[in-house]
Short mmCIF file of C-alpha atoms in Angstrom, two decimals:
data_model
loop_
_atom_site.label_atom_id
_atom_site.label_comp_id
_atom_site.label_asym_id
_atom_site.label_seq_id
_atom_site.Cartn_x
_atom_site.Cartn_y
_atom_site.Cartn_z
CA UNK A 1 -29.17 -6.01 -17.52
CA UNK A 2 -27.07 -7.75 -17.50
CA UNK A 3 -25.65 -5.85 -13.95
CA UNK A 4 -22.63 -7.25 -12.54
CA UNK A 5 -23.58 -8.69 -9.07
CA UNK A 6 -21.35 -6.83 -7.08
CA UNK A 7 -20.37 -7.79 -2.98
CA UNK A 8 -23.74 -7.37 -0.59
CA UNK A 9 -20.71 -5.78 1.10
CA UNK A 10 -20.81 -3.06 -1.65
CA UNK A 11 -24.53 -3.29 -2.01
CA UNK A 12 -25.11 -2.21 1.55
CA UNK A 13 -26.49 -5.77 2.18
CA UNK A 14 -26.29 -5.71 5.61
CA UNK A 15 -24.06 -4.57 8.40
CA UNK A 16 -22.10 -7.93 9.08
CA UNK A 17 -20.51 -7.69 5.88
CA UNK A 18 -19.94 -4.43 5.91
CA UNK A 19 -18.05 -4.84 9.11
CA UNK A 20 -17.12 -8.18 8.57
CA UNK A 21 -15.37 -6.19 5.45
CA UNK A 22 -13.85 -3.20 7.20
CA UNK A 23 -12.66 -6.31 10.08
CA UNK A 24 -10.67 -7.66 7.01
CA UNK A 25 -9.13 -4.58 6.16
CA UNK A 26 -7.94 -3.81 8.96
CA UNK A 27 -6.55 -7.39 9.15
CA UNK A 28 -5.36 -6.99 6.18
CA UNK A 29 -3.91 -3.48 7.73
CA UNK A 30 -1.82 -4.98 10.01
CA UNK A 31 -0.17 -7.42 7.20
CA UNK A 32 -2.98 -9.95 7.56
CA UNK A 33 -2.70 -11.48 4.03
CA UNK A 34 -5.10 -14.16 4.27
CA UNK A 35 -7.42 -11.11 5.45
CA UNK A 36 -6.84 -9.14 1.79
CA UNK A 37 -6.80 -13.12 -0.18
CA UNK A 38 -10.62 -12.39 1.59
CA UNK A 39 -11.18 -9.27 0.28
CA UNK A 40 -9.75 -10.96 -2.98
CA UNK A 41 -12.05 -13.49 -3.01
CA UNK A 42 -15.02 -10.96 -2.47
CA UNK A 43 -13.97 -8.34 -5.70
CA UNK A 44 -12.40 -10.38 -8.33
CA UNK A 45 -15.36 -10.47 -10.15
CA UNK A 46 -15.81 -6.99 -11.18
CA UNK A 47 -12.26 -6.43 -11.37
CA UNK A 48 -11.73 -8.50 -13.32
CA UNK A 49 -14.61 -8.55 -16.09
CA UNK A 50 -14.09 -4.34 -15.58
CA UNK A 51 -10.84 -5.43 -16.63
CA UNK A 52 -11.42 -7.91 -19.67
CA UNK A 53 -14.73 -5.66 -20.97
CA UNK A 54 -11.11 -2.95 -21.34
CA UNK A 55 -9.06 -4.71 -22.47
CA UNK A 56 -10.91 -7.00 -24.77
CA UNK A 57 -8.07 -9.85 -24.06
CA UNK A 58 -8.85 -12.46 -20.69
CA UNK A 59 -5.23 -13.35 -20.60
CA UNK A 60 -4.68 -9.17 -20.64
CA UNK A 61 -8.01 -9.02 -17.74
CA UNK A 62 -6.01 -11.62 -16.14
CA UNK A 63 -3.11 -9.54 -15.72
CA UNK A 64 -5.03 -6.20 -15.46
CA UNK A 65 -7.06 -7.89 -12.28
CA UNK A 66 -4.10 -9.07 -11.20
CA UNK A 67 -1.84 -5.93 -11.10
CA UNK A 68 -4.79 -4.31 -9.58
CA UNK A 69 -5.01 -5.97 -6.91
CA UNK A 70 -1.18 -5.66 -6.10
CA UNK A 71 -1.15 -2.37 -6.48
CA UNK A 72 -4.60 -2.52 -3.65
CA UNK A 73 -2.39 -3.97 -1.82
CA UNK A 74 0.63 -1.65 -1.76
CA UNK A 75 -1.57 0.90 -0.96
CA UNK A 76 -3.96 0.10 0.90
CA UNK A 77 -2.99 2.37 3.89
CA UNK A 78 -4.08 5.60 1.60
CA UNK A 79 -7.11 3.42 1.22
CA UNK A 80 -10.58 6.19 2.96
CA UNK A 81 -12.36 4.48 4.88
CA UNK A 82 -15.68 7.43 3.75
CA UNK A 83 -14.81 5.86 0.54
CA UNK A 84 -16.84 2.51 -0.37
CA UNK A 85 -14.14 -0.01 -1.18
CA UNK A 86 -15.80 -2.07 -4.72
CA UNK A 87 -15.98 2.21 -5.81
CA UNK A 88 -11.86 2.36 -4.58
CA UNK A 89 -10.62 -0.80 -6.32
CA UNK A 90 -12.99 -0.44 -9.63
CA UNK A 91 -10.45 3.79 -9.17
CA UNK A 92 -7.37 1.96 -9.37
CA UNK A 93 -8.51 -0.70 -12.12
CA UNK A 94 -9.89 1.91 -14.71
CA UNK A 95 -6.95 3.72 -14.17
CA UNK A 96 -4.82 1.27 -14.36
CA UNK A 97 -6.49 0.10 -18.39
CA UNK A 98 -6.51 3.50 -19.33
CA UNK A 99 -2.82 3.41 -19.44
CA UNK A 100 -2.56 0.04 -20.94
CA UNK A 101 -4.29 0.50 -23.95
CA UNK A 102 -2.74 4.57 -24.36
CA UNK A 103 0.55 2.19 -23.90
CA UNK A 104 -0.89 0.11 -26.38
CA UNK A 105 -0.74 2.27 -29.31
CA UNK A 106 2.56 3.08 -28.97
CA UNK A 107 3.89 -0.25 -28.35
CA UNK A 108 6.51 -1.65 -30.27
CA UNK A 109 7.29 -5.26 -30.90
CA UNK A 110 11.39 -5.74 -31.40
CA UNK A 111 11.85 -8.50 -34.07
CA UNK A 112 14.20 -10.21 -31.44
CA UNK A 113 11.79 -10.90 -29.57
CA UNK A 114 9.31 -12.60 -32.00
CA UNK A 115 10.10 -16.28 -33.13
CA UNK A 116 11.10 -17.23 -37.29
CA UNK A 117 8.36 -18.85 -37.52
CA UNK A 118 6.01 -16.16 -36.12
CA UNK A 119 4.29 -15.14 -39.54
CA UNK A 120 3.16 -18.45 -40.45
CA UNK A 121 -0.87 -18.94 -39.69
CA UNK A 122 -0.72 -21.80 -37.49
CA UNK A 123 -2.83 -25.05 -38.78
CA UNK A 124 -3.90 -26.73 -35.44
CA UNK A 125 -5.89 -23.20 -33.42
CA UNK A 126 -5.00 -22.82 -29.92
CA UNK A 127 -8.41 -23.25 -27.41
CA UNK A 128 -7.52 -19.24 -26.55
CA UNK A 129 -6.98 -18.54 -29.95
CA UNK A 130 -10.56 -20.24 -30.36
CA UNK A 131 -12.45 -17.51 -27.69
CA UNK A 132 -10.32 -14.83 -29.35
CA UNK A 133 -11.40 -15.71 -32.49
CA UNK A 134 -15.01 -15.95 -31.64
CA UNK A 135 -14.11 -12.62 -29.46
CA UNK A 136 -13.26 -10.58 -31.73
CA UNK A 137 -16.38 -11.10 -33.39
CA UNK A 138 -18.59 -10.08 -30.64
CA UNK A 139 -20.79 -7.02 -31.36
CA UNK A 140 -20.24 -5.73 -27.54
CA UNK A 141 -15.88 -6.26 -28.19
CA UNK A 142 -16.53 -4.51 -31.40
CA UNK A 143 -19.11 -1.56 -29.81
CA UNK A 144 -15.76 -1.09 -27.57
CA UNK A 145 -12.98 -0.98 -29.15
CA UNK A 146 -14.85 1.58 -31.05
CA UNK A 147 -14.44 4.17 -27.81
CA UNK A 148 -10.81 6.02 -26.24
CA UNK A 149 -9.83 4.12 -23.28
CA UNK A 150 -11.62 7.15 -21.12
CA UNK A 151 -15.05 6.50 -23.00
CA UNK A 152 -15.18 3.13 -22.85
CA UNK A 153 -14.12 2.90 -18.97
CA UNK A 154 -17.38 5.45 -18.57
CA UNK A 155 -19.84 3.20 -20.15
CA UNK A 156 -18.42 -0.17 -18.04
CA UNK A 157 -19.09 1.44 -15.48
CA UNK A 158 -22.32 2.84 -16.49
CA UNK A 159 -23.24 -1.14 -18.05
CA UNK A 160 -21.94 -3.30 -16.56
CA UNK A 161 -21.12 -1.72 -12.41
CA UNK A 162 -24.47 0.11 -12.97
CA UNK A 163 -22.77 3.08 -11.35
CA UNK A 164 -24.35 6.44 -11.40
CA UNK A 165 -23.16 9.45 -12.63
CA UNK A 166 -21.67 11.10 -9.39
CA UNK A 167 -19.18 7.08 -8.65
CA UNK A 168 -18.80 7.11 -11.89
CA UNK A 169 -17.11 10.89 -11.67
CA UNK A 170 -15.68 9.61 -8.66
CA UNK A 171 -13.69 6.83 -9.76
CA UNK A 172 -12.59 8.21 -12.97
CA UNK A 173 -11.22 11.59 -11.16
CA UNK A 174 -13.54 14.34 -13.02
CA UNK A 175 -17.05 15.57 -13.07
CA UNK A 176 -20.37 14.77 -13.34
CA UNK A 177 -20.62 17.27 -16.60
CA UNK A 178 -17.74 14.96 -18.05
CA UNK A 179 -19.12 12.09 -17.21
CA UNK A 180 -22.41 13.12 -18.82
CA UNK A 181 -20.91 14.67 -21.90
CA UNK A 182 -18.79 11.00 -22.41
CA UNK A 183 -21.38 8.73 -22.25
CA UNK A 184 -23.50 11.18 -25.05
CA UNK A 185 -20.01 11.29 -27.00
CA UNK A 186 -19.61 7.59 -26.55
CA UNK A 187 -23.28 6.58 -27.46
CA UNK A 188 -22.71 8.45 -31.12
CA UNK A 189 -19.69 7.07 -32.08
CA UNK A 190 -20.93 3.33 -31.02
CA UNK A 191 -23.52 3.79 -33.56
CA UNK A 192 -21.59 4.98 -35.75
CA UNK A 193 -19.44 2.16 -35.92
CA UNK A 194 -22.50 -0.35 -35.91
CA UNK A 195 -23.52 1.32 -38.75
CA UNK A 196 -20.56 0.96 -40.18
CA UNK A 197 -20.12 -2.29 -39.82
CA UNK A 198 -23.05 -3.41 -40.71
CA UNK A 199 -22.84 -1.47 -43.88
CA UNK A 200 -20.31 -4.36 -44.37
CA UNK A 201 -20.66 -7.94 -46.12
CA UNK A 202 -21.15 -10.90 -44.28
CA UNK A 203 -18.51 -11.31 -41.91
CA UNK A 204 -19.11 -9.03 -38.82
CA UNK A 205 -23.08 -8.71 -39.61
CA UNK A 206 -23.72 -12.47 -38.56
CA UNK A 207 -22.19 -12.18 -35.12
CA UNK A 208 -24.98 -10.43 -32.50
CA UNK A 209 -25.39 -9.84 -29.85
CA UNK A 210 -27.26 -12.76 -28.87
CA UNK A 211 -24.17 -14.82 -28.90
CA UNK A 212 -21.70 -13.59 -26.45
CA UNK A 213 -18.84 -15.86 -25.24
CA UNK A 214 -17.71 -15.12 -21.92
CA UNK A 215 -14.16 -16.27 -20.11
CA UNK A 216 -16.82 -17.25 -16.99
CA UNK A 217 -19.98 -16.11 -17.38
CA UNK A 218 -22.12 -16.14 -14.01
CA UNK B 1 -25.79 27.49 -32.72
CA UNK B 2 -27.86 24.81 -30.47
CA UNK B 3 -30.13 22.90 -32.71
CA UNK B 4 -33.07 21.36 -31.56
CA UNK B 5 -31.99 17.81 -32.39
CA UNK B 6 -29.12 18.74 -31.01
CA UNK B 7 -30.37 18.73 -27.24
CA UNK B 8 -32.90 15.47 -28.45
CA UNK B 9 -29.66 13.91 -28.29
CA UNK B 10 -28.08 14.94 -24.70
CA UNK B 11 -31.41 13.53 -24.63
CA UNK B 12 -31.65 10.82 -25.06
CA UNK B 13 -28.39 9.56 -23.45
CA UNK B 14 -30.17 10.96 -20.62
CA UNK B 15 -32.97 8.72 -21.12
CA UNK B 16 -31.26 6.02 -21.72
CA UNK B 17 -30.02 6.21 -17.66
CA UNK B 18 -33.31 6.61 -16.76
CA UNK B 19 -32.40 10.89 -15.90
CA UNK B 20 -35.22 12.29 -18.16
CA UNK B 21 -38.43 13.78 -15.87
CA UNK B 22 -41.61 13.44 -17.23
CA UNK B 23 -42.16 16.99 -19.19
CA UNK B 24 -38.34 15.87 -20.80
CA UNK B 25 -39.29 13.17 -22.11
CA UNK B 26 -42.61 14.08 -23.49
CA UNK B 27 -40.40 17.20 -25.52
CA UNK B 28 -37.15 14.25 -26.37
CA UNK B 29 -40.49 12.18 -27.94
CA UNK B 30 -42.11 15.11 -29.97
CA UNK B 31 -39.48 15.55 -31.65
CA UNK B 32 -38.44 12.05 -32.52
CA UNK B 33 -41.58 12.13 -33.76
CA UNK B 34 -41.45 14.89 -36.17
CA UNK B 35 -37.40 14.41 -37.13
CA UNK B 36 -36.63 10.93 -38.81
CA UNK B 37 -32.94 11.75 -38.51
CA UNK B 38 -32.99 12.24 -34.59
CA UNK B 39 -35.17 9.04 -35.05
CA UNK B 40 -33.02 6.64 -36.72
CA UNK B 41 -30.16 7.88 -34.06
CA UNK B 42 -32.53 6.98 -31.50
CA UNK B 43 -33.53 3.41 -33.20
CA UNK B 44 -29.55 2.74 -33.27
CA UNK B 45 -28.53 4.10 -30.01
CA UNK B 46 -31.67 1.74 -28.04
CA UNK B 47 -29.94 -1.07 -30.28
CA UNK B 48 -26.58 -0.70 -29.14
CA UNK B 49 -28.08 -0.44 -25.57
CA UNK B 50 -29.75 -3.36 -25.80
CA UNK B 51 -25.99 -4.70 -27.08
CA UNK B 52 -24.08 -3.41 -23.69
CA UNK B 53 -27.38 -4.28 -20.59
CA UNK B 54 -27.36 -8.07 -22.89
CA UNK B 55 -24.08 -8.58 -22.58
CA UNK B 56 -22.68 -11.45 -19.92
CA UNK B 57 -21.18 -11.19 -17.16
CA UNK B 58 -17.51 -12.67 -17.10
CA UNK B 59 -15.75 -14.23 -14.08
CA UNK B 60 -11.92 -15.28 -13.96
CA UNK B 61 -10.86 -18.67 -13.82
CA UNK B 62 -11.00 -20.59 -10.82
CA UNK B 63 -7.50 -20.46 -8.86
CA UNK B 64 -7.61 -16.55 -9.30
CA UNK B 65 -6.34 -16.28 -4.91
CA UNK B 66 -4.05 -17.95 -5.19
CA UNK B 67 -2.40 -16.88 -8.54
CA UNK B 68 -2.19 -13.28 -6.91
CA UNK B 69 -1.11 -14.99 -3.74
CA UNK B 70 1.83 -16.36 -5.44
CA UNK B 71 2.85 -13.31 -7.80
CA UNK B 72 2.23 -10.78 -4.94
CA UNK B 73 4.67 -13.34 -3.30
CA UNK B 74 6.27 -13.24 -6.41
CA UNK B 75 6.62 -9.47 -6.93
CA UNK B 76 7.54 -8.79 -2.53
CA UNK B 77 10.70 -11.31 -2.56
CA UNK B 78 11.80 -8.62 -5.48
CA UNK B 79 11.05 -6.08 -3.42
CA UNK B 80 13.19 -6.75 -0.69
CA UNK B 81 16.36 -7.86 -2.96
CA UNK B 82 16.24 -5.02 -4.12
CA UNK B 83 16.02 -2.68 -0.71
CA UNK B 84 18.81 -5.35 0.09
CA UNK B 85 20.98 -4.16 -2.61
CA UNK B 86 19.86 -0.46 -2.10
CA UNK B 87 20.89 -0.83 1.47
CA UNK B 88 23.97 -3.01 0.67
CA UNK B 89 24.87 -0.38 -1.74
CA UNK B 90 24.20 2.49 0.39
CA UNK B 91 26.16 0.73 3.32
CA UNK B 92 28.81 0.80 1.37
CA UNK B 93 28.91 3.88 -0.11
CA UNK B 94 28.49 5.54 2.92
CA UNK B 95 31.45 3.47 5.19
CA UNK B 96 34.09 4.58 2.03
CA UNK B 97 33.40 8.33 2.64
CA UNK B 98 34.07 8.02 6.21
CA UNK B 99 36.85 5.80 6.11
CA UNK B 100 37.73 8.86 3.02
CA UNK B 101 36.56 11.58 6.03
CA UNK B 102 38.72 9.90 8.71
CA UNK B 103 41.67 9.68 6.61
CA UNK B 104 41.54 13.43 5.20
CA UNK B 105 40.58 14.68 9.45
CA UNK B 106 43.93 12.66 9.97
CA UNK B 107 45.73 14.13 7.50
CA UNK B 108 44.76 17.28 8.24
CA UNK B 109 45.64 16.85 11.45
CA UNK B 110 48.97 15.39 10.97
CA UNK B 111 49.73 17.98 8.12
CA UNK B 112 49.13 20.36 10.38
CA UNK B 113 51.24 19.45 13.85
CA UNK B 114 54.00 18.95 10.95
CA UNK B 115 54.25 22.44 9.24
CA UNK B 116 53.49 24.01 13.13
CA UNK B 117 56.72 21.73 14.09
CA UNK B 118 55.14 19.83 16.74
CA UNK B 119 54.83 15.81 15.79
CA UNK B 120 58.37 15.55 16.10
CA UNK B 121 58.18 17.26 19.31
CA UNK B 122 55.18 14.45 20.78
CA UNK B 123 57.02 11.85 18.87
CA UNK B 124 60.45 12.78 20.60
CA UNK B 125 58.51 12.35 24.07
CA UNK B 126 57.13 8.61 23.59
CA UNK B 127 60.57 6.93 22.56
CA UNK B 128 61.97 9.12 25.98
CA UNK B 129 58.63 7.40 27.91
CA UNK B 130 58.91 4.39 26.48
CA UNK B 131 62.58 4.36 27.31
CA UNK B 132 62.54 5.24 31.03
CA UNK B 133 59.75 2.67 30.49
CA UNK B 134 61.72 -0.07 29.22
CA UNK B 135 64.46 1.22 31.97
CA UNK B 136 61.90 0.47 34.68
CA UNK B 137 61.39 -2.73 33.61
CA UNK B 138 64.81 -3.90 33.50
CA UNK B 139 65.66 -2.13 37.01
CA UNK B 140 62.61 -4.42 38.32
CA UNK B 141 64.17 -7.65 37.00
CA UNK B 142 66.93 -7.09 39.11
CA UNK B 143 65.22 -5.89 42.23
CA UNK B 144 63.61 -9.98 41.65
CA UNK B 145 67.09 -11.11 40.96
CA UNK B 146 68.57 -10.22 44.16
CA UNK B 147 65.81 -10.64 46.37
CA UNK B 148 65.37 -14.28 45.26
CA UNK B 149 69.64 -14.66 45.45
CA UNK B 150 69.31 -13.37 49.16
CA UNK B 151 66.25 -15.63 49.54
CA UNK B 152 67.85 -19.14 48.77
CA UNK B 153 70.45 -18.88 51.41
CA UNK B 154 67.52 -18.12 53.87
CA UNK B 155 66.61 -21.67 56.08
CA UNK B 156 62.91 -21.02 55.60
CA UNK B 157 63.26 -20.51 51.94
CA UNK B 158 65.08 -23.93 51.72
CA UNK B 159 62.71 -26.25 53.96
CA UNK B 160 59.93 -25.17 51.85
CA UNK B 161 61.97 -26.74 48.46
CA UNK B 162 62.01 -29.82 49.35
CA UNK B 163 58.97 -30.23 51.20
CA UNK B 164 57.49 -28.54 47.34
CA UNK B 165 59.83 -31.64 46.00
CA UNK B 166 59.06 -33.91 48.47
CA UNK B 167 54.98 -33.67 46.95
CA UNK B 168 55.95 -33.62 43.33
CA UNK B 169 57.87 -36.61 43.54
CA UNK B 170 55.21 -38.35 45.58
CA UNK B 171 52.02 -36.70 43.25
CA UNK B 172 53.83 -38.56 40.18
CA UNK B 173 54.58 -41.14 41.21
CA UNK B 174 50.48 -41.58 42.32
CA UNK B 175 49.55 -40.72 39.06
CA UNK B 176 52.07 -42.12 36.94
CA UNK B 177 51.09 -45.73 38.90
CA UNK B 178 47.62 -44.80 38.23
CA UNK B 179 48.69 -44.57 34.69
CA UNK B 180 50.52 -47.25 33.73
CA UNK B 181 47.36 -49.44 35.59
CA UNK B 182 44.64 -48.41 33.25
CA UNK B 183 46.65 -47.94 30.44
CA UNK B 184 45.47 -50.27 27.03
CA UNK B 185 49.18 -50.64 27.07
CA UNK B 186 49.44 -51.99 29.79
CA UNK B 187 47.30 -54.67 29.31
CA UNK B 188 48.74 -58.62 28.60
CA UNK B 189 47.65 -59.64 24.95
CA UNK B 190 48.61 -63.04 25.40
#
């Protein structure tokens, strides 16, 4: 399983690291930006991964991850030290991404915001676009996109962050039975989506699970 | 009504998450063996599960922390600007309210005095006091003049005056001479 490797601090990997994390938090609370920078450095990967899997776009994931850390910085005084810092951060990121996905459905683009030639196909695709086109073929992305935001968050926390039902429930601010139900229904939806994709000709079937693309695989 | 297939579906999900005990696993396996629909579902779920578990983790591009710090600084500046504007607006409104309140209180007090007839009496008192002060000042000036008149005729005052004038002339001569010596205008440029 491609489990996301959380910093040693969040896995309980040593008393020194836990103490160091607490020290960073204490210093950040006193206005030390460098200490908060250390926390960002330590947790940038899990937060970015969650945002990327939720939103499916590297650009949006970068924005969401940055926003997550900004919110964490401004709400640091409300952080409960009895809770794992990684869970607290992932909760902020999850809720932010769920909100973004819900807004995305109702997002209207003004004609004024679009350049007059925006409807024309660009003969030379940008590198990011190439990446996006590749990502669009990913089975994993397609599977995740077939899920509603709440279910998607539960699946990502379960598969990439290897959280228990109880931890997922805490992060998403719900009950364990709700998480059980979400994971069950998510699997049903993903299987239905995969069956639908298999029934379609070549284009989607060619994209295998093995050929996954990542922004910065590690 | 819950069927055995419903129960099996829920158990499959729990099994994938490693949350079934041995007896439950055996029951699930027994049902999958005899039920082709649940078997097909199981295969499809396993495939999706394999896809998710083999998917790589994703990292942000280099410089994420620096970009965060830049964004944080910009956000902070924006917050300070807003805080400043709000403070200014509140202070302006407060000042105007204070001025209006002061004017209202003063106006009310004047109105009460005018309506009670007390204000004119107070103003007359003030003018009388000013008049008395003016008279007192004139009296003082006359007193000083009279004192000088009498003092000039006294020999001590005459002596004092002569000494003072003499000293002034001597000082003017010394200082005036030095100024001429050191003045650039006095230098012979030929």
